[in-house]
Structures are given as structure tokens and as C-alpha cells.
Tab-separated table of C-alpha atoms in Angstrom:
chain	number	residue	atom	x	y	z
A	8	MET	CA	-122.404	64.823	1.809
A	9	LEU	CA	-118.935	64.299	2.774
A	10	LEU	CA	-119.924	61.351	4.707
A	11	ASP	CA	-121.893	60.077	1.844
A	12	GLU	CA	-118.733	59.512	-0.184
A	13	ASP	CA	-116.589	56.462	0.221
A	14	PRO	CA	-113.815	57.176	2.762
A	15	ALA	CA	-111.262	55.343	0.671
A	16	THR	CA	-112.059	57.527	-2.300
A	17	LEU	CA	-111.993	60.583	-0.138
A	18	ILE	CA	-108.566	59.623	1.261
A	19	HIS	CA	-107.300	58.803	-2.239
A	20	HIS	CA	-108.390	62.233	-3.510
A	21	THR	CA	-106.901	63.938	-0.479
A	22	ILE	CA	-103.575	62.164	-0.990
A	23	GLY	CA	-103.666	63.025	-4.641
A	24	ASN	CA	-104.146	66.702	-3.913
A	25	PHE	CA	-101.111	66.813	-1.581
A	26	ASN	CA	-97.798	67.821	-3.258
A	27	ILE	CA	-95.030	66.602	-0.941
A	28	HIS	CA	-92.163	66.746	-3.440
A	29	PRO	CA	-91.146	70.373	-2.613
A	30	ASP	CA	-91.275	69.551	1.085
A	31	ARG	CA	-89.137	66.463	0.562
A	32	ASN	CA	-86.676	68.477	-1.492
A	33	ALA	CA	-86.567	71.123	1.251
A	34	LEU	CA	-85.986	68.458	3.884
A	35	GLY	CA	-83.181	66.990	1.740
A	36	ARG	CA	-81.560	70.401	1.454
A	37	VAL	CA	-81.911	70.927	5.226
A	38	ASN	CA	-80.344	67.523	5.852
A	39	ASP	CA	-77.484	68.367	3.461
A	40	SER	CA	-76.961	71.716	5.173
A	41	LEU	CA	-76.994	70.057	8.584
A	42	SER	CA	-74.457	67.481	7.418
A	43	THR	CA	-72.199	70.206	5.968
A	44	LEU	CA	-72.507	72.237	9.157
A	45	GLN	CA	-71.695	69.203	11.288
A	46	GLN	CA	-68.630	68.460	9.150
A	47	ALA	CA	-67.475	72.094	9.336
A	48	ARG	CA	-68.134	72.168	13.058
A	49	GLY	CA	-66.191	68.928	13.563
A	50	LEU	CA	-63.289	70.325	11.504
A	51	ARG	CA	-63.211	73.530	13.551
A	52	ILE	CA	-63.387	71.529	16.792
A	53	ARG	CA	-60.454	69.353	15.670
A	54	GLU	CA	-58.445	72.456	14.696
A	55	SER	CA	-59.250	74.099	18.049
A	56	GLU	CA	-58.270	70.925	19.908
A	57	SER	CA	-54.957	70.782	17.970
A	58	ILE	CA	-54.226	74.461	18.784
A	59	LEU	CA	-55.205	73.862	22.415
A	60	LYS	CA	-52.850	70.856	22.659
A	61	LYS	CA	-50.013	72.880	21.117
A	62	LEU	CA	-50.615	75.746	23.545
A	63	ALA	CA	-50.747	73.293	26.451
A	64	ARG	CA	-47.358	71.846	25.394
A	65	ASN	CA	-45.885	75.354	25.130
A	66	LEU	CA	-47.294	76.261	28.531
A	67	SER	CA	-45.838	73.105	30.058
A	68	ALA	CA	-42.402	73.802	28.542
A	69	LEU	CA	-42.465	77.434	29.732
A	70	GLU	CA	-43.561	76.408	33.241
A	71	SER	CA	-40.774	73.838	33.372
A	72	HIS	CA	-38.204	76.413	32.214
A	73	HIS	CA	-39.575	78.947	34.697
A	74	ASN	CA	-39.363	76.447	37.564
A	75	GLU	CA	-35.794	75.517	36.610
A	76	THR	CA	-34.811	79.190	36.472
A	77	ILE	CA	-36.356	79.864	39.879
A	78	ALA	CA	-34.710	76.763	41.336
A	79	SER	CA	-31.286	77.713	39.977
A	80	HIS	CA	-31.588	81.343	41.087
A	81	SER	CA	-30.874	81.714	44.769
A	82	SER	CA	-31.163	85.156	46.332
A	83	THR	CA	-28.418	84.391	48.831
A	84	GLY	CA	-26.163	83.085	46.061
A	85	HIS	CA	-26.838	86.199	44.016
A	86	ALA	CA	-26.041	88.448	46.966
A	87	SER	CA	-22.774	86.636	47.689
A	88	GLU	CA	-21.830	86.836	43.997
A	89	VAL	CA	-22.513	90.593	43.996
A	90	LEU	CA	-20.371	90.994	47.129
A	91	ALA	CA	-17.545	88.990	45.562
A	92	LEU	CA	-17.693	91.120	42.405
A	93	ASP	CA	-17.688	94.297	44.512
A	94	ALA	CA	-14.612	93.050	46.378
A	95	GLN	CA	-12.856	92.277	43.084
A	96	LYS	CA	-13.760	95.727	41.766
A	97	PHE	CA	-12.403	97.375	44.918
A	98	ARG	CA	-9.156	95.373	44.687
A	99	ALA	CA	-8.779	96.267	41.020
A	100	ALA	CA	-9.349	99.966	41.771
A	101	LYS	CA	-6.827	99.889	44.637
A	102	THR	CA	-4.254	98.107	42.481
A	103	THR	CA	-4.792	100.654	39.703
A	104	SER	CA	-4.356	103.526	42.149
A	105	ASP	CA	-1.182	101.983	43.604
A	106	LEU	CA	0.222	101.435	40.113
A	107	GLU	CA	-0.509	105.044	39.150
A	108	VAL	CA	1.278	106.318	42.273
A	109	GLU	CA	4.214	103.979	41.603
A	110	GLY	CA	4.299	105.098	37.953
A	111	GLU	CA	4.452	108.760	38.988
A	112	ARG	CA	7.234	108.008	41.473
A	113	LEU	CA	9.215	106.103	38.853
A	114	GLU	CA	8.739	108.952	36.349
A	115	GLN	CA	10.122	111.420	38.890
A	116	GLU	CA	13.024	109.117	39.634
A	117	LEU	CA	13.661	108.706	35.900
A	118	ASP	CA	13.660	112.491	35.419
A	119	GLY	CA	16.124	112.840	38.305
A	120	LEU	CA	18.375	110.150	36.858
A	121	LYS	CA	18.252	111.768	33.399
A	122	THR	CA	19.253	115.097	34.929
A	123	ARG	CA	22.060	113.424	36.869
A	124	LEU	CA	23.202	111.614	33.718
A	125	GLN	CA	23.342	114.878	31.797
A	126	GLU	CA	25.358	116.453	34.583
A	127	LEU	CA	27.756	113.511	34.625
A	128	GLU	CA	28.086	113.543	30.819
A	129	LEU	CA	28.857	117.257	30.917
A	130	GLN	CA	31.446	116.729	33.647
A	131	GLY	CA	33.070	113.800	31.894
A	132	ILE	CA	34.872	110.934	33.605
A	133	ASP	CA	37.066	113.173	35.735
A	134	GLY	CA	34.376	115.688	36.688
A	135	SER	CA	33.912	119.324	35.668
A	136	GLU	CA	36.748	121.609	34.651
A	137	ALA	CA	36.449	123.642	37.857
A	138	GLU	CA	36.589	120.533	40.009
A	139	ARG	CA	39.553	119.171	38.048
A	140	GLY	CA	41.360	122.455	38.535
A	141	LYS	CA	40.719	122.415	42.250
A	142	ARG	CA	41.643	118.797	42.747
A	143	ASP	CA	45.118	118.070	43.829
A	144	LEU	CA	44.716	114.436	44.726
A	145	SER	CA	47.044	111.526	44.334
A	146	ASN	CA	46.190	108.590	42.079
A	147	GLU	CA	45.438	106.508	45.129
A	148	THR	CA	42.834	108.978	46.389
A	149	ILE	CA	41.233	109.229	42.941
A	150	LEU	CA	41.074	105.445	42.718
A	151	LYS	CA	39.427	105.258	46.141
A	152	LEU	CA	36.854	107.867	45.125
A	153	LYS	CA	36.042	105.945	41.944
A	154	VAL	CA	35.620	102.724	43.932
A	155	TYR	CA	33.301	104.547	46.318
A	156	GLN	CA	31.313	105.976	43.390
A	157	GLY	CA	31.031	102.509	41.882
A	158	LEU	CA	29.530	101.285	45.171
A	159	GLY	CA	27.036	104.168	45.195
A	160	ILE	CA	28.882	106.319	47.770
A	161	GLU	CA	29.615	109.957	46.987
A	162	ILE	CA	32.228	111.648	49.154
A	163	GLU	CA	31.962	115.447	49.443
A	164	ARG	CA	34.478	117.961	50.664
A	165	ASP	CA	33.767	120.785	53.044
A	166	ALA	CA	34.976	124.379	52.665
A	167	ALA	CA	38.340	123.454	54.198
A	168	GLY	CA	38.904	120.707	51.602
A	169	ASN	CA	38.380	117.805	53.999
A	170	TYR	CA	36.107	114.871	53.205
A	171	SER	CA	33.404	115.385	55.813
A	172	LYS	CA	30.220	114.173	54.168
A	173	ALA	CA	29.167	110.992	52.364
A	174	VAL	CA	25.952	110.269	50.450
A	175	VAL	CA	25.151	106.538	50.302
A	176	HIS	CA	22.748	105.407	47.526
A	177	ASN	CA	21.077	101.993	47.721
A	178	THR	CA	19.386	101.397	44.351
A	179	GLN	CA	17.940	98.029	45.397
A	180	LYS	CA	16.051	99.544	48.326
A	181	ASP	CA	15.622	102.928	46.584
A	182	ASP	CA	17.132	104.530	49.660
A	183	THR	CA	19.651	107.343	50.269
A	184	HIS	CA	21.590	108.078	53.471
A	185	ILE	CA	23.656	111.185	54.216
A	186	VAL	CA	26.526	110.591	56.623
A	187	HIS	CA	28.446	113.434	58.277
A	188	MET	CA	31.843	112.013	59.115
A	189	ASP	CA	33.206	112.848	62.484
A	190	PRO	CA	36.929	112.284	63.202
A	191	LYS	CA	36.121	110.800	66.597
A	192	PHE	CA	34.783	107.650	64.860
A	193	SER	CA	37.225	105.224	63.311
A	194	ARG	CA	37.499	104.289	59.633
A	195	PHE	CA	36.463	100.771	60.586
A	196	PHE	CA	33.175	102.125	61.998
A	197	TYR	CA	32.426	104.039	58.774
A	198	ALA	CA	33.413	101.080	56.610
A	199	ASN	CA	30.931	98.843	58.488
A	200	TYR	CA	28.276	101.537	58.333
A	201	PHE	CA	28.661	101.956	54.553
A	202	TRP	CA	28.570	98.187	53.926
A	203	GLN	CA	25.354	97.914	55.899
A	204	ARG	CA	23.744	100.657	53.828
A	205	ILE	CA	24.727	99.482	50.332
């Protein structure tokens, strides 16, 4: 029966009964989807490659900076710098301490000088009233005493009224000497001694 028909007719009828248009449309859509996917995939690959190149450049720059930092940082150099800074700090602290001590000493000296100035202002040029009453000196003796005072030498009397003690002030050396005068030494000896101290 089947074989009784003409094969060409049979093939023609078979081809006629096939509907390939939906399949072709489906294949076209699949091809379009594949093309779109390939384009999207290529775009994402290009974007990823661009990001990867940018990250590689950043990594290279950071590695270079890191290597330069490590090369410039020497542990021995750092240690010597720390020691030098410690030495400077110690010197600064010592200088500060010395200046504080010197400041306190100068304040004490200033207080002493202020007290002495007040005493001298109260006494006046010729000394206190009691001392002026007790003094019975000639003009020559007074002049000598004033010269001595101008040189920083204070002559003091003992209970008997004799000049037996001298206080020598050296303001340049911030030094004071007390000299008990003994008659067995000559005036020349004391004059040399005073000149050496002032």
C-alpha cells in the first residue's frame, strides 16, 4: 500500500505536511538571544579587563611606593635618630633645670639687694642717725670710706671703735670676702689684697 504509491508523491505529501516555520522562527530567536548574550558577555569581559588593568596599575604603584619606603627606612638610621633626639631632650631638660636654679639664685640676690637698697635709702648718704651721732671722723676719713664703698669694700668698726674688719664685694664674680685686719700686716699688704679681690 504504501509502497504502491509513487515515492515522489509520498515525499511531496510528507514535505507538505511538515510545518517548519515555527521551528525556523524559534531558531532565529535562539540565534538572536545567543548573539545578544555574546555581545553582553563580551562587554562584561571588556569591563572586567579594564577594571583588572586599573587594579594592576594601582598595585604596581603601591608596590613601588612600598619598596621606596622600605628602602628609605633604615632601622639603624632610625635608632641613631632616636638616640640623637633623646640626647637633645636630655640637654634641653638639663639646661632648663640649670636656668631654673640660676633664676632662683638671682631672685634671692635681687631680694637681698632690694633689702640693702631700702636700708641704704633709710640711712641716707651719711648713714643712719645713730651712726652719724657716733661718728667723729675727719673729712679725710669719710672720703676714704666713701672711696672704699665705691669700690665695693665696707669697713666695719669693732667695739673699741677701731677699723678691724672689711667686707669685700666682687659683683663681677658674685663673690664676697670678709677680711679681719690684723695690725701686724702692713697697709700695703691689705691694699694689694683688696685690689686682688675687687
